Each structure stands twice: as structure tokens, then as C-alpha cells.
Amino acid sequence: MCIFCEIIKGNIPSKKVYEDDKVLAILDISQITKGHTLVLPKKHFDNFLDIDEEYSNAVFNAARKVTKMINNAYKPLGFNIINNCGETAGQSVMHFHVHVVPRYNKEDLVMQHADNSNKFDLDSIVKDIKG
Ligand code: 5GP
Ligand code: ZN
């Protein structure tokens, strides 16, 4: 059972902020900040590698609209638009979704990363990726 498919079917309640034929946007049950919203395709895709172009376009277009709606409501100082792809990257619900997280200060969401800037040869990475 996919919890977001159940929400889309209406079997589990949610707080809807935006809906169209392909997309549903709901408040995250665990609000990182006030207005934190999840934007979901109404068709099930596991993650960003899996989602097709039609639904990916629809989700990101809806995420842009939702960001503007939250901006009008709360006038935050910024936003993070986040997708976690795969368990290692922090994905806990395996139905593709985009987080729209309004930011009110620098401390309300802290993202840490390793500094590997000197470790890699950028030209060889370009070759690897482009194939
Ligand atoms: P992920 O960790 O996969 O990127 O994000 C999953 C998000 O779904 C989490 O932020 C979590 O709080 C949210 N979530 C999990 N279960 C529910 C639910 O039943 N309803 C809503 N609205 N959000 C949920
Ligand atoms: Zn699903």
C-alpha cells in the first residue's frame, strides 16, 4: 500500500492546498516550517528516475504555483524546493513528491554536505556523465 496513493484516492484525509487533473498538493503532516507543502503526481511513480515527462512537467509547474501561493500568504524570506530520490538521499515515502519549504530564517532548515571540491577531476566527470 502506498500512503500517498491512498491520500489521492481520498481514503486517508489530507489538507489540500492545490489540485488539478494530474497533481495534488497537501500540507506535510510534519511541518518543517509554516506552510511546508508536498506536491504529488496523481499517478504513482516511485521517484525522480521513474516519473515520466508529462507528470514531471505537471508537478514542477504546480510546485511553482504553490510556491507563489505560499509566498502571497506568508511572505517568507525564501524557499527550498526539494526532492529526495532514494532511501540513501532521505526518501521515506516511495511515491514521487516535491517538498516546497518556505524559509523564515537560516536556522529553520539546516542542510549539511561534505566538501569534496578538490577531490575530483571535473573534465573526467563530464565525460563519464555524457558517456
Ligand atoms: P520524504 O522523506 O520521502 O522526502 O518525504 C515524505 C514526507 O511525507 C515527510 O516529510 C512526511 O512528514 C510526510 N508524510 C508522511 N506520511 C504522511 C501523511 O500521511 N500525510 C501527510 N500529509 N504527509 C505525510
Ligand atoms: Zn503511490
Short mmCIF file of N, CA and C and ligand atoms in Angstrom, two decimals:
data_model
loop_
_atom_site.label_atom_id
_atom_site.label_comp_id
_atom_site.label_asym_id
_atom_site.label_seq_id
_atom_site.Cartn_x
_atom_site.Cartn_y
_atom_site.Cartn_z
N MET A 1 0.83 -1.21 0.00
CA MET A 1 0.00 0.00 0.00
C MET A 1 0.88 1.27 0.00
N CYS A 2 0.53 2.19 -0.87
CA CYS A 2 1.27 3.46 -0.93
C CYS A 2 0.42 4.54 -0.25
N ILE A 3 0.98 5.15 0.77
CA ILE A 3 0.22 6.11 1.58
C ILE A 3 -0.24 7.32 0.76
N PHE A 4 0.59 7.76 -0.19
CA PHE A 4 0.18 8.92 -1.00
C PHE A 4 -0.91 8.53 -2.01
N CYS A 5 -0.86 7.30 -2.55
CA CYS A 5 -1.96 6.83 -3.42
C CYS A 5 -3.27 6.79 -2.63
N GLU A 6 -3.20 6.39 -1.38
CA GLU A 6 -4.41 6.34 -0.54
C GLU A 6 -4.93 7.77 -0.27
N ILE A 7 -4.02 8.70 -0.08
CA ILE A 7 -4.43 10.12 0.10
C ILE A 7 -5.08 10.63 -1.18
N ILE A 8 -4.48 10.32 -2.33
CA ILE A 8 -5.02 10.78 -3.62
C ILE A 8 -6.42 10.21 -3.85
N LYS A 9 -6.61 8.93 -3.47
CA LYS A 9 -7.94 8.30 -3.62
C LYS A 9 -8.95 8.83 -2.61
N GLY A 10 -8.48 9.54 -1.59
CA GLY A 10 -9.38 10.07 -0.56
C GLY A 10 -9.61 9.11 0.60
N ASN A 11 -8.85 8.01 0.63
CA ASN A 11 -9.02 7.02 1.69
C ASN A 11 -8.34 7.44 3.00
N ILE A 12 -7.36 8.34 2.87
CA ILE A 12 -6.68 8.90 4.06
C ILE A 12 -6.84 10.42 3.95
N PRO A 13 -7.29 11.08 5.03
CA PRO A 13 -7.50 12.53 4.94
C PRO A 13 -6.20 13.32 4.78
N SER A 14 -6.32 14.47 4.15
CA SER A 14 -5.16 15.35 3.99
C SER A 14 -5.65 16.79 3.91
N LYS A 15 -4.73 17.71 4.05
CA LYS A 15 -5.05 19.14 3.96
C LYS A 15 -4.60 19.64 2.58
N LYS A 16 -5.57 19.74 1.66
CA LYS A 16 -5.25 20.10 0.27
C LYS A 16 -5.08 21.61 0.11
N VAL A 17 -4.03 22.01 -0.57
CA VAL A 17 -3.87 23.43 -0.87
C VAL A 17 -3.99 23.72 -2.37
N TYR A 18 -3.80 22.68 -3.22
CA TYR A 18 -3.89 22.88 -4.67
C TYR A 18 -4.21 21.53 -5.31
N GLU A 19 -5.01 21.58 -6.39
CA GLU A 19 -5.31 20.34 -7.11
C GLU A 19 -5.57 20.66 -8.58
N ASP A 20 -5.08 19.81 -9.48
CA ASP A 20 -5.53 19.87 -10.88
C ASP A 20 -5.68 18.44 -11.37
N ASP A 21 -5.83 18.24 -12.68
CA ASP A 21 -6.14 16.87 -13.13
C ASP A 21 -4.99 15.89 -12.90
N LYS A 22 -3.75 16.38 -12.82
CA LYS A 22 -2.60 15.47 -12.68
C LYS A 22 -1.89 15.57 -11.34
N VAL A 23 -2.21 16.58 -10.54
CA VAL A 23 -1.40 16.90 -9.36
C VAL A 23 -2.26 17.21 -8.14
N LEU A 24 -1.76 16.79 -6.98
CA LEU A 24 -2.37 17.18 -5.70
C LEU A 24 -1.26 17.76 -4.82
N ALA A 25 -1.55 18.89 -4.17
CA ALA A 25 -0.59 19.47 -3.22
C ALA A 25 -1.24 19.52 -1.85
N ILE A 26 -0.54 18.96 -0.86
CA ILE A 26 -1.08 18.85 0.51
C ILE A 26 -0.05 19.35 1.52
N LEU A 27 -0.54 19.80 2.65
CA LEU A 27 0.40 20.16 3.72
C LEU A 27 1.11 18.90 4.22
N ASP A 28 2.43 19.00 4.40
CA ASP A 28 3.16 17.90 5.03
C ASP A 28 2.68 17.76 6.46
N ILE A 29 2.42 16.50 6.87
CA ILE A 29 1.90 16.24 8.22
C ILE A 29 2.90 16.70 9.28
N SER A 30 4.17 16.68 8.90
CA SER A 30 5.23 17.11 9.83
C SER A 30 5.85 18.39 9.25
N GLN A 31 5.32 19.53 9.63
CA GLN A 31 5.71 20.82 9.07
C GLN A 31 7.13 21.23 9.48
N ILE A 32 8.05 21.27 8.52
CA ILE A 32 9.39 21.79 8.83
C ILE A 32 9.27 23.27 9.17
N THR A 33 8.48 23.99 8.36
CA THR A 33 8.16 25.39 8.63
C THR A 33 6.69 25.59 8.26
N LYS A 34 6.13 26.74 8.65
CA LYS A 34 4.71 27.01 8.41
C LYS A 34 4.41 27.10 6.91
N GLY A 35 3.58 26.16 6.43
CA GLY A 35 3.21 26.14 5.01
C GLY A 35 3.92 25.05 4.21
N HIS A 36 4.81 24.28 4.84
CA HIS A 36 5.53 23.19 4.17
C HIS A 36 4.53 22.28 3.44
N THR A 37 4.70 22.21 2.11
CA THR A 37 3.72 21.53 1.25
C THR A 37 4.39 20.45 0.42
N LEU A 38 3.66 19.35 0.17
CA LEU A 38 4.12 18.27 -0.70
C LEU A 38 3.33 18.31 -1.99
N VAL A 39 4.01 18.25 -3.11
CA VAL A 39 3.34 18.27 -4.42
C VAL A 39 3.49 16.87 -5.04
N LEU A 40 2.36 16.21 -5.28
CA LEU A 40 2.36 14.80 -5.69
C LEU A 40 1.71 14.62 -7.06
N PRO A 41 2.28 13.76 -7.92
CA PRO A 41 1.54 13.38 -9.12
C PRO A 41 0.40 12.45 -8.72
N LYS A 42 -0.76 12.57 -9.40
CA LYS A 42 -1.89 11.69 -9.05
C LYS A 42 -1.68 10.26 -9.54
N LYS A 43 -0.71 10.07 -10.43
CA LYS A 43 -0.34 8.72 -10.86
C LYS A 43 0.91 8.30 -10.08
N HIS A 44 0.99 7.03 -9.69
CA HIS A 44 2.13 6.57 -8.89
C HIS A 44 3.40 6.44 -9.72
N PHE A 45 4.45 7.11 -9.27
CA PHE A 45 5.81 6.89 -9.74
C PHE A 45 6.66 6.78 -8.49
N ASP A 46 7.63 5.87 -8.49
CA ASP A 46 8.43 5.66 -7.27
C ASP A 46 9.28 6.88 -6.93
N ASN A 47 9.91 7.46 -7.94
CA ASN A 47 10.88 8.53 -7.65
C ASN A 47 11.18 9.33 -8.92
N PHE A 48 12.17 10.22 -8.83
CA PHE A 48 12.50 11.13 -9.94
C PHE A 48 13.06 10.38 -11.15
N LEU A 49 13.67 9.21 -10.90
CA LEU A 49 14.17 8.41 -12.02
C LEU A 49 13.03 7.72 -12.77
N ASP A 50 11.93 7.55 -12.09
CA ASP A 50 10.81 6.76 -12.58
C ASP A 50 9.75 7.63 -13.28
N ILE A 51 9.58 8.87 -12.82
CA ILE A 51 8.45 9.70 -13.29
C ILE A 51 8.63 10.06 -14.77
N ASP A 52 7.50 10.11 -15.51
CA ASP A 52 7.59 10.46 -16.94
C ASP A 52 7.55 11.98 -17.13
N GLU A 53 7.78 12.40 -18.37
CA GLU A 53 7.91 13.82 -18.67
C GLU A 53 6.60 14.58 -18.42
N GLU A 54 5.50 13.98 -18.82
CA GLU A 54 4.19 14.63 -18.68
C GLU A 54 3.90 14.96 -17.20
N TYR A 55 4.10 13.97 -16.34
CA TYR A 55 3.80 14.19 -14.92
C TYR A 55 4.87 15.03 -14.23
N SER A 56 6.11 14.87 -14.65
CA SER A 56 7.17 15.68 -14.09
C SER A 56 6.91 17.16 -14.40
N ASN A 57 6.56 17.46 -15.64
CA ASN A 57 6.22 18.84 -16.01
C ASN A 57 5.06 19.36 -15.17
N ALA A 58 4.03 18.51 -15.01
CA ALA A 58 2.84 18.93 -14.26
C ALA A 58 3.19 19.20 -12.80
N VAL A 59 4.00 18.35 -12.21
CA VAL A 59 4.35 18.52 -10.79
C VAL A 59 5.18 19.78 -10.58
N PHE A 60 6.17 20.00 -11.43
CA PHE A 60 7.02 21.17 -11.22
C PHE A 60 6.27 22.48 -11.53
N ASN A 61 5.36 22.42 -12.48
CA ASN A 61 4.55 23.61 -12.76
C ASN A 61 3.63 23.90 -11.55
N ALA A 62 3.06 22.85 -10.98
CA ALA A 62 2.22 23.03 -9.79
C ALA A 62 3.06 23.51 -8.61
N ALA A 63 4.27 22.98 -8.48
CA ALA A 63 5.15 23.41 -7.37
C ALA A 63 5.44 24.91 -7.47
N ARG A 64 5.61 25.38 -8.70
CA ARG A 64 5.85 26.82 -8.92
C ARG A 64 4.62 27.62 -8.48
N LYS A 65 3.42 27.13 -8.84
CA LYS A 65 2.20 27.84 -8.43
C LYS A 65 2.04 27.84 -6.91
N VAL A 66 2.28 26.68 -6.30
CA VAL A 66 2.13 26.56 -4.85
C VAL A 66 3.13 27.47 -4.13
N THR A 67 4.34 27.55 -4.66
CA THR A 67 5.35 28.44 -4.07
C THR A 67 4.85 29.88 -4.07
N LYS A 68 4.25 30.31 -5.18
CA LYS A 68 3.71 31.68 -5.25
C LYS A 68 2.54 31.85 -4.29
N MET A 69 1.69 30.82 -4.14
CA MET A 69 0.56 30.91 -3.21
C MET A 69 1.05 31.08 -1.78
N ILE A 70 2.06 30.28 -1.40
CA ILE A 70 2.61 30.38 -0.03
C ILE A 70 3.29 31.74 0.14
N ASN A 71 3.96 32.18 -0.90
CA ASN A 71 4.63 33.48 -0.84
C ASN A 71 3.62 34.61 -0.59
N ASN A 72 2.47 34.53 -1.28
CA ASN A 72 1.42 35.54 -1.09
C ASN A 72 0.85 35.48 0.33
N ALA A 73 0.70 34.26 0.85
CA ALA A 73 0.08 34.10 2.17
C ALA A 73 1.00 34.54 3.30
N TYR A 74 2.26 34.14 3.25
CA TYR A 74 3.14 34.30 4.42
C TYR A 74 4.37 35.18 4.19
N LYS A 75 4.63 35.55 2.94
CA LYS A 75 5.81 36.38 2.64
C LYS A 75 7.08 35.89 3.36
N PRO A 76 7.43 34.60 3.16
CA PRO A 76 8.68 34.12 3.77
C PRO A 76 9.88 34.80 3.09
N LEU A 77 11.07 34.56 3.64
CA LEU A 77 12.26 35.21 3.09
C LEU A 77 12.88 34.41 1.95
N GLY A 78 12.44 33.13 1.81
CA GLY A 78 12.96 32.27 0.73
C GLY A 78 12.24 30.94 0.74
N PHE A 79 12.66 30.05 -0.16
CA PHE A 79 12.07 28.71 -0.26
C PHE A 79 13.15 27.70 -0.57
N ASN A 80 12.97 26.47 -0.11
CA ASN A 80 13.70 25.34 -0.67
C ASN A 80 12.70 24.43 -1.37
N ILE A 81 13.02 24.08 -2.62
CA ILE A 81 12.21 23.15 -3.40
C ILE A 81 13.04 21.87 -3.45
N ILE A 82 12.54 20.81 -2.78
CA ILE A 82 13.39 19.65 -2.53
C ILE A 82 12.74 18.37 -3.03
N ASN A 83 13.55 17.53 -3.66
CA ASN A 83 13.12 16.14 -3.91
C ASN A 83 14.20 15.20 -3.39
N ASN A 84 13.80 14.27 -2.54
CA ASN A 84 14.71 13.23 -2.07
C ASN A 84 14.47 12.00 -2.95
N CYS A 85 15.51 11.56 -3.65
CA CYS A 85 15.37 10.44 -4.60
C CYS A 85 16.16 9.25 -4.08
N GLY A 86 15.45 8.27 -3.53
CA GLY A 86 16.10 7.07 -2.97
C GLY A 86 16.29 7.19 -1.47
N GLU A 87 16.29 6.00 -0.85
CA GLU A 87 16.36 5.94 0.62
C GLU A 87 17.62 6.62 1.18
N THR A 88 18.76 6.42 0.49
CA THR A 88 20.03 7.00 0.95
C THR A 88 19.96 8.52 0.95
N ALA A 89 19.17 9.07 0.04
CA ALA A 89 19.02 10.53 -0.07
C ALA A 89 17.92 11.07 0.83
N GLY A 90 17.31 10.18 1.64
CA GLY A 90 16.32 10.65 2.60
C GLY A 90 14.88 10.44 2.19
N GLN A 91 14.64 9.73 1.07
CA GLN A 91 13.25 9.48 0.65
C GLN A 91 12.63 8.44 1.57
N SER A 92 11.52 8.79 2.20
CA SER A 92 10.85 7.85 3.11
C SER A 92 9.52 7.37 2.56
N VAL A 93 8.89 8.14 1.67
CA VAL A 93 7.65 7.69 1.02
C VAL A 93 7.99 7.49 -0.46
N MET A 94 7.81 6.26 -0.93
CA MET A 94 8.28 5.90 -2.27
C MET A 94 7.22 6.19 -3.34
N HIS A 95 6.64 7.37 -3.25
CA HIS A 95 5.75 7.93 -4.29
C HIS A 95 6.34 9.31 -4.55
N PHE A 96 6.79 9.56 -5.78
CA PHE A 96 7.49 10.80 -6.09
C PHE A 96 6.76 12.02 -5.52
N HIS A 97 7.50 12.94 -4.93
CA HIS A 97 6.91 14.18 -4.44
C HIS A 97 7.98 15.26 -4.32
N VAL A 98 7.52 16.49 -4.44
CA VAL A 98 8.41 17.64 -4.27
C VAL A 98 7.98 18.37 -3.00
N HIS A 99 8.96 18.66 -2.15
CA HIS A 99 8.70 19.48 -0.96
C HIS A 99 8.84 20.96 -1.33
N VAL A 100 7.88 21.76 -0.95
CA VAL A 100 8.03 23.22 -1.03
C VAL A 100 8.12 23.71 0.43
N VAL A 101 9.31 24.17 0.80
CA VAL A 101 9.56 24.55 2.19
C VAL A 101 9.83 26.05 2.27
N PRO A 102 8.86 26.83 2.77
CA PRO A 102 9.12 28.26 2.95
C PRO A 102 10.15 28.47 4.05
N ARG A 103 11.02 29.48 3.86
CA ARG A 103 12.09 29.73 4.82
C ARG A 103 11.92 31.10 5.46
N TYR A 104 11.91 31.09 6.77
CA TYR A 104 11.72 32.32 7.53
C TYR A 104 13.01 32.80 8.17
N ASN A 105 13.96 31.87 8.31
CA ASN A 105 15.30 32.25 8.77
C ASN A 105 16.28 31.13 8.39
N LYS A 106 17.58 31.39 8.56
CA LYS A 106 18.60 30.44 8.09
C LYS A 106 18.67 29.19 8.95
N GLU A 107 18.11 29.26 10.15
CA GLU A 107 18.24 28.14 11.08
C GLU A 107 17.07 27.15 11.00
N ASP A 108 15.96 27.50 10.29
CA ASP A 108 14.79 26.62 10.36
C ASP A 108 14.96 25.34 9.53
N LEU A 109 15.94 25.30 8.65
CA LEU A 109 16.29 24.07 7.92
C LEU A 109 17.78 24.10 7.66
N VAL A 110 18.52 23.12 8.19
CA VAL A 110 19.97 23.10 8.02
C VAL A 110 20.33 21.91 7.14
N MET A 111 20.98 22.21 6.01
CA MET A 111 21.42 21.12 5.13
C MET A 111 22.94 21.08 5.15
N GLN A 112 23.51 19.93 5.48
CA GLN A 112 24.96 19.81 5.54
C GLN A 112 25.46 18.97 4.38
N HIS A 113 26.64 19.30 3.89
CA HIS A 113 27.22 18.45 2.85
C HIS A 113 28.72 18.37 3.05
N ALA A 114 29.31 17.27 2.53
CA ALA A 114 30.76 17.13 2.60
C ALA A 114 31.38 18.12 1.61
N ASP A 115 32.63 18.54 1.89
CA ASP A 115 33.35 19.39 0.94
C ASP A 115 34.36 18.53 0.19
N ASN A 116 33.99 18.15 -1.02
CA ASN A 116 34.85 17.29 -1.85
C ASN A 116 35.41 18.05 -3.05
N SER A 117 35.44 19.38 -2.93
CA SER A 117 35.74 20.19 -4.11
C SER A 117 37.10 19.92 -4.74
N ASN A 118 38.11 19.51 -3.93
CA ASN A 118 39.45 19.29 -4.51
C ASN A 118 39.69 17.85 -4.94
N LYS A 119 38.72 17.01 -4.72
CA LYS A 119 38.94 15.57 -4.85
C LYS A 119 38.72 15.04 -6.27
N PHE A 120 38.00 15.80 -7.08
CA PHE A 120 37.55 15.24 -8.36
C PHE A 120 38.05 16.03 -9.55
N ASP A 121 38.24 15.32 -10.67
CA ASP A 121 38.59 15.96 -11.94
C ASP A 121 37.31 16.22 -12.71
N LEU A 122 36.95 17.50 -12.81
CA LEU A 122 35.64 17.85 -13.39
C LEU A 122 35.50 17.41 -14.84
N ASP A 123 36.61 17.53 -15.64
CA ASP A 123 36.50 17.14 -17.05
C ASP A 123 36.19 15.65 -17.20
N SER A 124 36.81 14.82 -16.35
CA SER A 124 36.53 13.38 -16.47
C SER A 124 35.11 13.06 -16.01
N ILE A 125 34.59 13.85 -15.08
CA ILE A 125 33.20 13.63 -14.65
C ILE A 125 32.23 13.99 -15.78
N VAL A 126 32.52 15.09 -16.47
CA VAL A 126 31.68 15.46 -17.63
C VAL A 126 31.66 14.31 -18.64
N LYS A 127 32.85 13.73 -18.92
CA LYS A 127 32.95 12.61 -19.88
C LYS A 127 32.13 11.42 -19.39
N ASP A 128 32.26 11.11 -18.09
CA ASP A 128 31.53 9.96 -17.53
C ASP A 128 30.02 10.15 -17.68
N ILE A 129 29.55 11.36 -17.37
CA ILE A 129 28.10 11.61 -17.36
C ILE A 129 27.55 11.65 -18.78
N LYS A 130 28.27 12.34 -19.67
CA LYS A 130 27.77 12.45 -21.05
C LYS A 130 27.92 11.15 -21.82
N GLY A 131 28.87 10.31 -21.39
CA GLY A 131 29.04 8.98 -21.99
C GLY A 131 29.72 9.02 -23.36
P1 5GP B 1 10.45 12.18 2.06
O1 5GP B 1 11.18 11.89 3.33
O2 5GP B 1 10.04 10.88 1.37
O3 5GP B 1 11.15 13.13 1.13
O4 5GP B 1 9.12 12.94 2.49
C1 5GP B 1 7.99 12.29 2.93
C2 5GP B 1 7.18 13.30 3.68
O5 5GP B 1 5.85 12.80 3.80
C3 5GP B 1 7.66 13.56 5.11
O6 5GP B 1 8.04 14.92 5.23
C4 5GP B 1 6.47 13.19 5.98
O7 5GP B 1 6.29 14.09 7.05
C5 5GP B 1 5.32 13.23 5.01
N1 5GP B 1 4.23 12.31 5.34
C6 5GP B 1 4.34 11.01 5.69
N2 5GP B 1 3.12 10.48 5.89
C7 5GP B 1 2.22 11.47 5.64
C8 5GP B 1 0.79 11.53 5.69
O8 5GP B 1 0.09 10.57 5.99
N3 5GP B 1 0.21 12.72 5.36
C9 5GP B 1 0.97 13.82 5.01
N4 5GP B 1 0.30 14.94 4.73
N5 5GP B 1 2.30 13.79 4.98
C10 5GP B 1 2.93 12.64 5.28
ZN ZN B 2 1.63 5.91 -4.73
#
